[in-house]
Coordinates of N, CA, C and O in Angstrom, one line a residue:
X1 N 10.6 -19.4 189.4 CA 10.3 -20.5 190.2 C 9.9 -20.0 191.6 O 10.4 -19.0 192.1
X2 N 8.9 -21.2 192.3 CA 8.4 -20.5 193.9 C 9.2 -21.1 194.7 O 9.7 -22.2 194.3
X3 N 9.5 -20.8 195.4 CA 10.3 -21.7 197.0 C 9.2 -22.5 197.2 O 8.1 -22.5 196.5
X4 N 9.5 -23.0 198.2 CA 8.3 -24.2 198.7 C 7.1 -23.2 199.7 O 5.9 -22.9 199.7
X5 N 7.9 -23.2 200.3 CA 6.8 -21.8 201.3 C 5.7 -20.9 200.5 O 4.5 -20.8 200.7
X6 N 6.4 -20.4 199.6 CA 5.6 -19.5 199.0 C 4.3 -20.2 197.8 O 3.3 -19.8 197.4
X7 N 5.1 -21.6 197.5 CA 4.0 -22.0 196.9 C 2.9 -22.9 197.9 O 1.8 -23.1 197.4
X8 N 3.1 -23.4 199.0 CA 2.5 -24.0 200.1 C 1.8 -22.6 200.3 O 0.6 -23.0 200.0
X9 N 1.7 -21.1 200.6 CA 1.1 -20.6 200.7 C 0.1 -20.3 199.6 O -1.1 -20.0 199.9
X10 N 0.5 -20.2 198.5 CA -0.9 -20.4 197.4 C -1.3 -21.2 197.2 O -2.1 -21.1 196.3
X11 N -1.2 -22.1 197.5 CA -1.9 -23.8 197.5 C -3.1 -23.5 198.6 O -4.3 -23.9 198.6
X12 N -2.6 -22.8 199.5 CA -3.5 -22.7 200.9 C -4.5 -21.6 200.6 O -5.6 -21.9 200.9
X13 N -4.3 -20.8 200.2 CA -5.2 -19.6 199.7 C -6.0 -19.8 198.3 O -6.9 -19.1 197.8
X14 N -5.4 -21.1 197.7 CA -6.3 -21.7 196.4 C -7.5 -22.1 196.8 O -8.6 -21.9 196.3
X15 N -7.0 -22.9 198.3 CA -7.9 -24.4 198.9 C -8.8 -23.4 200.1 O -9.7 -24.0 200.7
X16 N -8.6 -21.9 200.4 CA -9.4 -21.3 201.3 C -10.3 -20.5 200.2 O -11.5 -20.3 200.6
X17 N -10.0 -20.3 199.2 CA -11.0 -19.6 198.2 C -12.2 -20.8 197.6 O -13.4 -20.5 197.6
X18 N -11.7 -21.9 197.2 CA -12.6 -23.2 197.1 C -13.4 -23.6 198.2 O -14.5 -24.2 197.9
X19 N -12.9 -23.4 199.9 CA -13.8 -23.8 200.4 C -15.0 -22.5 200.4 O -16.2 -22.7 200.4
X20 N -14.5 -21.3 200.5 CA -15.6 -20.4 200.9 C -16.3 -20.0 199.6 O -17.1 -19.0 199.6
X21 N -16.2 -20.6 198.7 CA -17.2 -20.8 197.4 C -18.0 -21.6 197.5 O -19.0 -21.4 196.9
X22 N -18.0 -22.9 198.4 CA -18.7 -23.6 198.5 C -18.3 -25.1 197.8 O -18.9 -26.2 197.9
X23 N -17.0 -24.6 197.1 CA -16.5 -26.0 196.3 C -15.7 -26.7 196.9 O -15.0 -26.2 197.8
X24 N -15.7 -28.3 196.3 CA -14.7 -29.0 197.2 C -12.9 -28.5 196.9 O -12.4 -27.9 196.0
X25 N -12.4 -28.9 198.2 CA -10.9 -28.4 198.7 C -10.2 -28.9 197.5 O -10.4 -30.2 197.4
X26 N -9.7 -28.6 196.6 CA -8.9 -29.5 195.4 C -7.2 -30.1 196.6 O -6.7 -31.2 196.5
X27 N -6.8 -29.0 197.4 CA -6.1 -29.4 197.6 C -5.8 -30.4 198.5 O -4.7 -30.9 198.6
X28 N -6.9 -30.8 199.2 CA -6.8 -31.7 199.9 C -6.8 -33.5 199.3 O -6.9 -34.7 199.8
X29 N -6.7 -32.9 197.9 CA -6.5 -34.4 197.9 C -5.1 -35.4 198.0 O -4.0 -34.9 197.9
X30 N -5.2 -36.8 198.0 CA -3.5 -37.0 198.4 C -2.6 -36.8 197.4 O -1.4 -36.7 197.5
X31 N -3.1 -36.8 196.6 CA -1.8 -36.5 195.3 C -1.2 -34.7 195.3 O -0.1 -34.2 194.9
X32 N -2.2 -34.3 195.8 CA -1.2 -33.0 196.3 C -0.7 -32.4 197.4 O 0.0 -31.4 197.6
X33 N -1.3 -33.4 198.2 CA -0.3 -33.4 199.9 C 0.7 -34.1 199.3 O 1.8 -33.5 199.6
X34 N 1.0 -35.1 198.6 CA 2.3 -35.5 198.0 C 3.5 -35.2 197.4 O 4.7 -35.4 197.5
X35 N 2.7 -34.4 196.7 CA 3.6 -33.6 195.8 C 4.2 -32.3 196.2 O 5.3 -32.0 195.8
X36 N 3.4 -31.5 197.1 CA 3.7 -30.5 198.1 C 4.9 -30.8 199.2 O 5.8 -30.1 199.6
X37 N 4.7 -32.4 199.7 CA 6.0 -33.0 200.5 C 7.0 -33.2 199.9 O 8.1 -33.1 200.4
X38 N 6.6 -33.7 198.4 CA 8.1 -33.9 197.6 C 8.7 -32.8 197.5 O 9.8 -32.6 198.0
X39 N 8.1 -31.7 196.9 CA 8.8 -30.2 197.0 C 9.5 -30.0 197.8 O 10.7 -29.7 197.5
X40 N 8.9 -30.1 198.9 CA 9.6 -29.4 200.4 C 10.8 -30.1 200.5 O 11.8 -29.6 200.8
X41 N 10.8 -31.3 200.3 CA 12.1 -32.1 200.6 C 12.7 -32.3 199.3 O 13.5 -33.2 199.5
X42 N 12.6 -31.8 198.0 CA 13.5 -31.6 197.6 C 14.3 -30.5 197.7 O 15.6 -30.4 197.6
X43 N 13.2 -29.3 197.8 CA 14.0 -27.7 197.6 C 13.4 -27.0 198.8 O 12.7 -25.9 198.7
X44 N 13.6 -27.6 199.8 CA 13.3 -26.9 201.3 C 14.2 -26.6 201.5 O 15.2 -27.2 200.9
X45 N 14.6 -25.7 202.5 CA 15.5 -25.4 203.4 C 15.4 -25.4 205.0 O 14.3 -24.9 205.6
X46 N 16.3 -25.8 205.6 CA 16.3 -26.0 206.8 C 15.6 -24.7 208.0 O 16.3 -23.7 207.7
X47 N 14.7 -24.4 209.0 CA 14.7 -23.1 209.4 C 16.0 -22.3 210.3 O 16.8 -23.0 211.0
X48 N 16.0 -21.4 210.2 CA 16.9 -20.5 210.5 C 16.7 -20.3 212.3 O 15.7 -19.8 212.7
X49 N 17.5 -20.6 213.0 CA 17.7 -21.0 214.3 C 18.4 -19.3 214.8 O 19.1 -18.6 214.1
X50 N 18.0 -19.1 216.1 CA 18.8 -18.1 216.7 C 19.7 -18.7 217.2 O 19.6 -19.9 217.6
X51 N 21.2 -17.8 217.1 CA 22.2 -18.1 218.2 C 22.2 -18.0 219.3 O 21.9 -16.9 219.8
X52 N 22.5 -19.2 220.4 CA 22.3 -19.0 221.5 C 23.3 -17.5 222.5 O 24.5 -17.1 222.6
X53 N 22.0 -17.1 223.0 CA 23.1 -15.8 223.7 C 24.4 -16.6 225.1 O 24.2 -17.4 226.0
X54 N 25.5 -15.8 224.7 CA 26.7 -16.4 225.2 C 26.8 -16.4 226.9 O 26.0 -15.5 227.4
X55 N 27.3 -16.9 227.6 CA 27.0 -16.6 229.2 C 27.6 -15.2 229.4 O 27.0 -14.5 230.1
X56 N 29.0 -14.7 228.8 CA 29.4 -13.6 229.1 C 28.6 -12.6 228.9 O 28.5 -11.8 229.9
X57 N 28.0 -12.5 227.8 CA 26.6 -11.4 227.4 C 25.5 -11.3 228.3 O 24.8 -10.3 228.6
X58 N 25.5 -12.4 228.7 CA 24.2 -12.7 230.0 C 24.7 -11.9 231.1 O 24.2 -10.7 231.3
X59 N 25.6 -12.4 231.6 CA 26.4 -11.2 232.6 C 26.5 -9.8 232.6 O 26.4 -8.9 233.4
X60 N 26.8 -9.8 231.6 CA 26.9 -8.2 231.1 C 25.2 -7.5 231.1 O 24.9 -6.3 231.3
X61 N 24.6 -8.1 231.0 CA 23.2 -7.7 230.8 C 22.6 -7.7 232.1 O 21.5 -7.1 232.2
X62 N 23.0 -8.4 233.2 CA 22.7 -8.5 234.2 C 23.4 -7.5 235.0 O 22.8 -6.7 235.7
X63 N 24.9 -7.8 235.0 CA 25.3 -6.1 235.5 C 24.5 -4.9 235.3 O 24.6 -3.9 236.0
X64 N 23.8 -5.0 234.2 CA 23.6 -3.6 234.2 C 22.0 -2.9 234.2 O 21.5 -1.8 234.1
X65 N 21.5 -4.5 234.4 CA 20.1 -4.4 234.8 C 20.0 -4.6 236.4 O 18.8 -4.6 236.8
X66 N 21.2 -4.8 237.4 CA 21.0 -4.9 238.6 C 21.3 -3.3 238.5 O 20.5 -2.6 238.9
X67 N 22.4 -2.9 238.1 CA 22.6 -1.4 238.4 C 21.7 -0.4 238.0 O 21.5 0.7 238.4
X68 N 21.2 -0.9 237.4 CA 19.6 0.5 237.3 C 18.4 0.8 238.1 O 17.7 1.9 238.3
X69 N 18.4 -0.9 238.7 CA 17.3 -0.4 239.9 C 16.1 0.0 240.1 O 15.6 0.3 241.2
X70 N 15.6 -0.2 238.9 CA 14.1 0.1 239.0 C 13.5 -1.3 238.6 O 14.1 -2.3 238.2
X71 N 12.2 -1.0 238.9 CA 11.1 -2.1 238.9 C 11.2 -3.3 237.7 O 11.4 -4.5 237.8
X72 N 11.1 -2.2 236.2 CA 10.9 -2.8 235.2 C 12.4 -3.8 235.3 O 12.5 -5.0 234.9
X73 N 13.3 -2.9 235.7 CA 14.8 -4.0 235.7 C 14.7 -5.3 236.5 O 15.1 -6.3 236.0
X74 N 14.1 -5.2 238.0 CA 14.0 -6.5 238.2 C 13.5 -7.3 238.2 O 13.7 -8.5 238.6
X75 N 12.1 -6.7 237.4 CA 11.4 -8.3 236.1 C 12.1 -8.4 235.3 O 12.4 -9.5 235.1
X76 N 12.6 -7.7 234.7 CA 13.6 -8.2 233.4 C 14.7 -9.0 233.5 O 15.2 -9.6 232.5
X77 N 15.1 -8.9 234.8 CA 16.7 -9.5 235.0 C 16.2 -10.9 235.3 O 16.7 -11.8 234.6
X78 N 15.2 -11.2 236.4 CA 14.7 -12.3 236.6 C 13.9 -13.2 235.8 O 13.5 -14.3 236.0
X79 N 13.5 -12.4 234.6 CA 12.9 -12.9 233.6 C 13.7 -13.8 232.5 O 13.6 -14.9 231.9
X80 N 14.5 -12.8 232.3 CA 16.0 -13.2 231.4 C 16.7 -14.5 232.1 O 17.0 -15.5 231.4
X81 N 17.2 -14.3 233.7 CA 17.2 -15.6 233.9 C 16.5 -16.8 233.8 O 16.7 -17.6 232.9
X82 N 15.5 -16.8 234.9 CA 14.6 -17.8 234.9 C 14.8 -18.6 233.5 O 15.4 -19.6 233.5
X83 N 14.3 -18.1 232.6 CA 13.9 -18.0 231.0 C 15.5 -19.2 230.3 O 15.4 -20.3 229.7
X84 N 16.8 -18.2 230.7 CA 17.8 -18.4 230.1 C 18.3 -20.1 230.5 O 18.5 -21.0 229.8
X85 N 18.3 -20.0 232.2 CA 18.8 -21.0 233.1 C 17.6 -22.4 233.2 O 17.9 -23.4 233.8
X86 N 16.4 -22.2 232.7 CA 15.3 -22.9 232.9 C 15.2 -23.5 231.5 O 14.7 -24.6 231.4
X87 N 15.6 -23.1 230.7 CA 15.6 -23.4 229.1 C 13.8 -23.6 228.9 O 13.1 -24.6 228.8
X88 N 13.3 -22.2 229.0 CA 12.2 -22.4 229.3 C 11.4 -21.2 227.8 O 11.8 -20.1 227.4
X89 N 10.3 -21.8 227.2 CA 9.8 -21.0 226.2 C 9.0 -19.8 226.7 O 8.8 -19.7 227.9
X90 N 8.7 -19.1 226.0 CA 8.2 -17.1 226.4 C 6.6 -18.1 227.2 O 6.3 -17.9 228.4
X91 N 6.0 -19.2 226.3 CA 4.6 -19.2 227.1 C 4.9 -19.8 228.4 O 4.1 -19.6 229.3
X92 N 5.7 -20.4 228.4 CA 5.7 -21.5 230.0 C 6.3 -20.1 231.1 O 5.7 -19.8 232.1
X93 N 7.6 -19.3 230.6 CA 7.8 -18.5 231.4 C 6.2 -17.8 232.3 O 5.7 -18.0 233.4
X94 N 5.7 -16.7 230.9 CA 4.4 -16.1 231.3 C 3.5 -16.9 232.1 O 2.7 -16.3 232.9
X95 N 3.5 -18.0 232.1 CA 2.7 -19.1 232.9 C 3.0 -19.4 233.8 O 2.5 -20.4 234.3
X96 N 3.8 -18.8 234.5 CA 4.2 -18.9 235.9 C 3.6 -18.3 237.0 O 3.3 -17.2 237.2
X97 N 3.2 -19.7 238.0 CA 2.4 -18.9 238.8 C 2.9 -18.4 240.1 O 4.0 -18.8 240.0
X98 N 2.8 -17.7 241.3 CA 3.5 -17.8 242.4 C 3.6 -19.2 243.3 O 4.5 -19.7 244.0
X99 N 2.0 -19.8 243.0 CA 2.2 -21.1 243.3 C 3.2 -22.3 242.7 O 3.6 -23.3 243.3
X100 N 3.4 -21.9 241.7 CA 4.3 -23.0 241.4 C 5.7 -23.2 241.5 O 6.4 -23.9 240.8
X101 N 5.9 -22.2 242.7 CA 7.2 -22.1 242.9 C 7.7 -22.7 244.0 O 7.1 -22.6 245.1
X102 N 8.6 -23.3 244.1 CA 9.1 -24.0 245.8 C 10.6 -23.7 245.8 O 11.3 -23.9 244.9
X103 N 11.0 -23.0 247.2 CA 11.9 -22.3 247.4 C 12.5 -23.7 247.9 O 11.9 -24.5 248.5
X104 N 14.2 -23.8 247.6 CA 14.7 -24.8 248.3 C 16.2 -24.5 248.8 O 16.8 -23.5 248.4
X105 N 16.7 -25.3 249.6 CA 18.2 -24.7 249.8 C 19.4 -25.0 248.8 O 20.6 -24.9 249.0
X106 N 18.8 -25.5 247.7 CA 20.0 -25.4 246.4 C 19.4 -24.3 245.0 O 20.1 -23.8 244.1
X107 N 18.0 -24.0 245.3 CA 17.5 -23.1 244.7 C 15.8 -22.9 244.1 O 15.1 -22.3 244.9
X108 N 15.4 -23.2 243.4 CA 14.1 -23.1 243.2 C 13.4 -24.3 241.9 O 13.7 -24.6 240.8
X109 N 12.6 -24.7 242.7 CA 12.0 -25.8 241.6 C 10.4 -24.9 241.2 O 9.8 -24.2 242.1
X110 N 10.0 -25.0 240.0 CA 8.9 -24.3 239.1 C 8.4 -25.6 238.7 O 8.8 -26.6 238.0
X111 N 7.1 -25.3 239.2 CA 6.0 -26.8 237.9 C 5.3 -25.9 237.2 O 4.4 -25.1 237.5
X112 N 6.1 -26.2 236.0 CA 4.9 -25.6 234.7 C 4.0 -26.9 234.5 O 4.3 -28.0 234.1
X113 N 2.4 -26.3 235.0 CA 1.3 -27.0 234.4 C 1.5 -27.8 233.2 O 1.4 -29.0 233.0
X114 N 1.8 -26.5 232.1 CA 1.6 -27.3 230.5 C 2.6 -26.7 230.2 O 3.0 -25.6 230.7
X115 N 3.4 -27.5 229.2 CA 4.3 -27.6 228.0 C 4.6 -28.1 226.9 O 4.5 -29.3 227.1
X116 N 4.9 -27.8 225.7 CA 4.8 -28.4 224.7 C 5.6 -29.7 224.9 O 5.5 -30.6 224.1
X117 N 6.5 -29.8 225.9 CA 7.2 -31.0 225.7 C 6.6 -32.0 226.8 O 7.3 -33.0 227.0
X118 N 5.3 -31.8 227.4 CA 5.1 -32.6 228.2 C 3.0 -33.1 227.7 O 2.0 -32.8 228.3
X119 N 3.2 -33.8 226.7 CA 1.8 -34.2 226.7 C 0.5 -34.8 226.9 O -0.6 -34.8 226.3
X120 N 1.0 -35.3 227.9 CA -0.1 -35.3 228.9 C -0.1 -34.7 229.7 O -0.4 -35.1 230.8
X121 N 0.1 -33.7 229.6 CA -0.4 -32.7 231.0 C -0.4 -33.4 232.5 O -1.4 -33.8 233.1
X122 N 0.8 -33.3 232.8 CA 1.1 -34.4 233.7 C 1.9 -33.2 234.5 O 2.2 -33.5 235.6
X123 N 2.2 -32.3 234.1 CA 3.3 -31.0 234.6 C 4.6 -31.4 234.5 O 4.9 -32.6 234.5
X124 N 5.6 -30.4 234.4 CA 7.1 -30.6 234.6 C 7.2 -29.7 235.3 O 6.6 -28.6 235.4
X125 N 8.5 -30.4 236.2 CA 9.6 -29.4 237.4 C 10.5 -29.5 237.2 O 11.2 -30.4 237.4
X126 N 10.9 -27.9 236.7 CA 12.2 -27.5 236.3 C 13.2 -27.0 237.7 O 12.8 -26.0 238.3
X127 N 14.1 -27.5 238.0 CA 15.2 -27.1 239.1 C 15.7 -26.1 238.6 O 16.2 -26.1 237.5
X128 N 15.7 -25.2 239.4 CA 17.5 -24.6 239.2 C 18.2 -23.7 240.4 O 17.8 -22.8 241.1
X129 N 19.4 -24.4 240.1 CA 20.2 -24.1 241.5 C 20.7 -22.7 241.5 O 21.0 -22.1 240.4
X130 N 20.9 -22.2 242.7 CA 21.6 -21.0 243.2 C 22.4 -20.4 241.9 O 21.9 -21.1 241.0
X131 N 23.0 -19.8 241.5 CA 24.2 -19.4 240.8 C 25.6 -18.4 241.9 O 25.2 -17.9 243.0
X132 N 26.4 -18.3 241.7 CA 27.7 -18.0 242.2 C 27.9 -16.6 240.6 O 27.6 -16.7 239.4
X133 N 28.6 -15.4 241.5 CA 28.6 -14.2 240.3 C 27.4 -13.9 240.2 O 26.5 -14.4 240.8
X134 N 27.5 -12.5 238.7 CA 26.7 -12.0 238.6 C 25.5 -12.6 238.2 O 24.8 -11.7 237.8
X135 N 25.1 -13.5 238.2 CA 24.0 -14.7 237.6 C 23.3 -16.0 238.3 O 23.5 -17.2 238.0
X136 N 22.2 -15.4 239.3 CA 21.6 -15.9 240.4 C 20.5 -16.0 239.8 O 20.1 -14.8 239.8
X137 N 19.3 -16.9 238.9 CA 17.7 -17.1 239.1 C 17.0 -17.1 239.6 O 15.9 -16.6 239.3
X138 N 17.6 -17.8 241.0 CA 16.9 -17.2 242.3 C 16.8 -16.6 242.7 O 15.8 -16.2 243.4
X139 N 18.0 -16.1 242.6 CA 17.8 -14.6 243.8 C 17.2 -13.4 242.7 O 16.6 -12.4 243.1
X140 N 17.4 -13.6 241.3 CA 16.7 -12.4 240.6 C 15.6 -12.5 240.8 O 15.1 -11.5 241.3
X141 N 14.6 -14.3 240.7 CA 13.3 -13.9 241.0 C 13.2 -13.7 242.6 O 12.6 -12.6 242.8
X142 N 13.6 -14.2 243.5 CA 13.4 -13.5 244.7 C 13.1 -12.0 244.9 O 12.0 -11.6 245.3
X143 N 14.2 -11.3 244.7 CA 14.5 -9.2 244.3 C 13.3 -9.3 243.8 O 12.5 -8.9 244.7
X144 N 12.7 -9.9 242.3 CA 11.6 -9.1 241.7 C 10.4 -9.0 242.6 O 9.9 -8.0 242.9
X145 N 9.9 -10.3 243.1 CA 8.8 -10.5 243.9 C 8.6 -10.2 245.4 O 7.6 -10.3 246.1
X146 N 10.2 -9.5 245.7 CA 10.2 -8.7 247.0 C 9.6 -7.2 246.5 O 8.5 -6.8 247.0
X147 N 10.3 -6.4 245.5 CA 10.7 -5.2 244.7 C 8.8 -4.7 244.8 O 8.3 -3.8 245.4
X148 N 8.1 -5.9 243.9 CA 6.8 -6.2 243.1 C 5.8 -6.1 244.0 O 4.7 -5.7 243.6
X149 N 6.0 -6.7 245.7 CA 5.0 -7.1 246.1 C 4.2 -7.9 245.5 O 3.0 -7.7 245.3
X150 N 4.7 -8.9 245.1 CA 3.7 -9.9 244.3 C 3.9 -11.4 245.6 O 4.8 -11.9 246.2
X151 N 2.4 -11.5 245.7 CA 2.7 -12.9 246.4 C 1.5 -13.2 246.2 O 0.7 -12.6 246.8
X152 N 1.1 -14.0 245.4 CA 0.0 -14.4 244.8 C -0.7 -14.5 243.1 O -1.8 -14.1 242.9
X153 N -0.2 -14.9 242.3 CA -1.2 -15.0 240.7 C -0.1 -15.2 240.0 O 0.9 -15.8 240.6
X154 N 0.1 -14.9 238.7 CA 1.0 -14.1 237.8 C 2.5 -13.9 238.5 O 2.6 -13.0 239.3
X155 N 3.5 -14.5 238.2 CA 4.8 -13.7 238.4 C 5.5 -13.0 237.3 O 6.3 -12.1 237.8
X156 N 5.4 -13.0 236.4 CA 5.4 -12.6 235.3 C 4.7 -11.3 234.7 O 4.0 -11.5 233.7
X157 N 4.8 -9.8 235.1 CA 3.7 -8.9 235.3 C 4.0 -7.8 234.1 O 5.2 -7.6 233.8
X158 N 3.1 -7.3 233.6 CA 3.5 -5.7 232.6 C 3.5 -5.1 234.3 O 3.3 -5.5 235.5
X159 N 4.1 -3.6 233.6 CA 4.3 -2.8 234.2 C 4.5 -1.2 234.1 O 5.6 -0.7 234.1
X160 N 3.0 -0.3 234.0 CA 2.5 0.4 233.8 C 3.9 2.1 233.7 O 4.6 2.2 234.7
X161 N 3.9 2.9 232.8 CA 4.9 3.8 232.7 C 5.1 4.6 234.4 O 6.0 5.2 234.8
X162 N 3.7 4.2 235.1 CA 3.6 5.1 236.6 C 4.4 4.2 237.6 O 4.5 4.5 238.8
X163 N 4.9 3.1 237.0 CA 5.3 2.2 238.1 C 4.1 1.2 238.9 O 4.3 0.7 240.0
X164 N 3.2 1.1 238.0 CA 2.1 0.2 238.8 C 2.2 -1.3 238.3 O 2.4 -1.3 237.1
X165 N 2.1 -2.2 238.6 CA 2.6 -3.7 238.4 C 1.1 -4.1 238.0 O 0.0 -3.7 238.5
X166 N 1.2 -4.9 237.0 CA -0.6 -5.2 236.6 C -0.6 -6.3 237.5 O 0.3 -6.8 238.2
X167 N -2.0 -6.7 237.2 CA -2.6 -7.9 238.4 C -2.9 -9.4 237.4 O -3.6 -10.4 237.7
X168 N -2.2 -9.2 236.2 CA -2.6 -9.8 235.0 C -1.0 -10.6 234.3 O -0.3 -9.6 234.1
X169 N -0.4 -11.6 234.0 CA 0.6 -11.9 233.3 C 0.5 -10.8 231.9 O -0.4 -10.1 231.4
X170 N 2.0 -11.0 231.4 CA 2.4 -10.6 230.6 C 2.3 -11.6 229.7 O 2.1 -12.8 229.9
X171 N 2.3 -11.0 228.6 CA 2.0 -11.8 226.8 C 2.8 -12.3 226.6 O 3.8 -11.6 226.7
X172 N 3.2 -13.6 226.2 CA 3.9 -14.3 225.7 C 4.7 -13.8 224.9 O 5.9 -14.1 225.0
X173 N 4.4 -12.8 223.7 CA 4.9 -11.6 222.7 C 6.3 -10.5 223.6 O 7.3 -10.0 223.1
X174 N 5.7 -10.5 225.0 CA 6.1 -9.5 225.8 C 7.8 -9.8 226.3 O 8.8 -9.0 226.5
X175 N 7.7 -11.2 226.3 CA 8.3 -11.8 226.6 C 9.7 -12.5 225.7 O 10.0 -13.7 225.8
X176 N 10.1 -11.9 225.2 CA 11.1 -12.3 224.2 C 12.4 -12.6 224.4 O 13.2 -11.8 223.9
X177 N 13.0 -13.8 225.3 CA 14.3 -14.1 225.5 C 14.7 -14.7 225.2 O 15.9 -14.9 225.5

């Protein structure tokens, strides 16, 4: 017997070989979008969720990315925040511009242009306040963009083995928190 997935995937590669023959899609008709949904909800399974990482582990990871000191550490520390404390996805992080940052005296508000949770493109502004301990957003991204010399484009940067900061965001891929 197939799982649902695996046979949704040969249903899909039936209906991509039909079209590039030139013949009509068999699968697109409704009696097998139907039948393909009854499957799934009979013998689907739910998807497999990451565990959220714990705040103690956050700390721990931040201790020891402040203690190292180098470049790549203070994008990563401020990235991991931002990211963690922003409940923010790898593309909106990477999409961060320097403009869209506003420095405040409880801590920093970010307008992400686009998000999947916002559609109309209307933007969202994500707050987030100071932290107390080893676990500041702001002040990580503050460190990096002092550290970086970045004041302008991209906050979000690769960062070349020689220590050179690209002029370009980092990949959404790159970005994994």
């Amino acid at each position: 017997t197939l799982n649902p997935r695996t046979l949704a995937l040969r249903v899909t590669a039936l209906s991509q070989w039909h079209v590039h023959q030139g013949f009509p899609d068999p699968a697109a008709t409704p009696t097998v979008r139907k039948t393909l949904t009854g499957i799934g909800r009979t013998h689907g399974r739910p998807n497999k969720k990451a565990k959220a990482l714990p705040i103690e582990d956050l700390e721990r990871i931040v201790t020891l990315l402040d203690s190292a000191g180098t470049l790549k550490a203070f994008r990563d520390n401020a990235l991991l925040q931002v990211g963690f404390f922003g409940a923010m996805r790898r593309s909106e992080l990477v999409g961060i511009d320097v403009g869209h940052l506003g420095w405040t005296h409880e801590g920093i508000e970010i307008m992400l242009p686009r998000s999947k949770t916002d559609p109309f493109r209307e933007g969202i502004v994500k707050a987030i306040p100071y932290g107390d301990g080893p676990c500041c957003p702001a002040k990580a991204l503050r460190a990096w963009l002092n550290a970086s010399g970045i004041t302008e484009g991209p906050v979000f940067r690769s960062i070349s083995k020689w220590g050179v900061v690209a002029s370009t965001a980092l990949g959404a891929g790159s970005a994994n928190t």
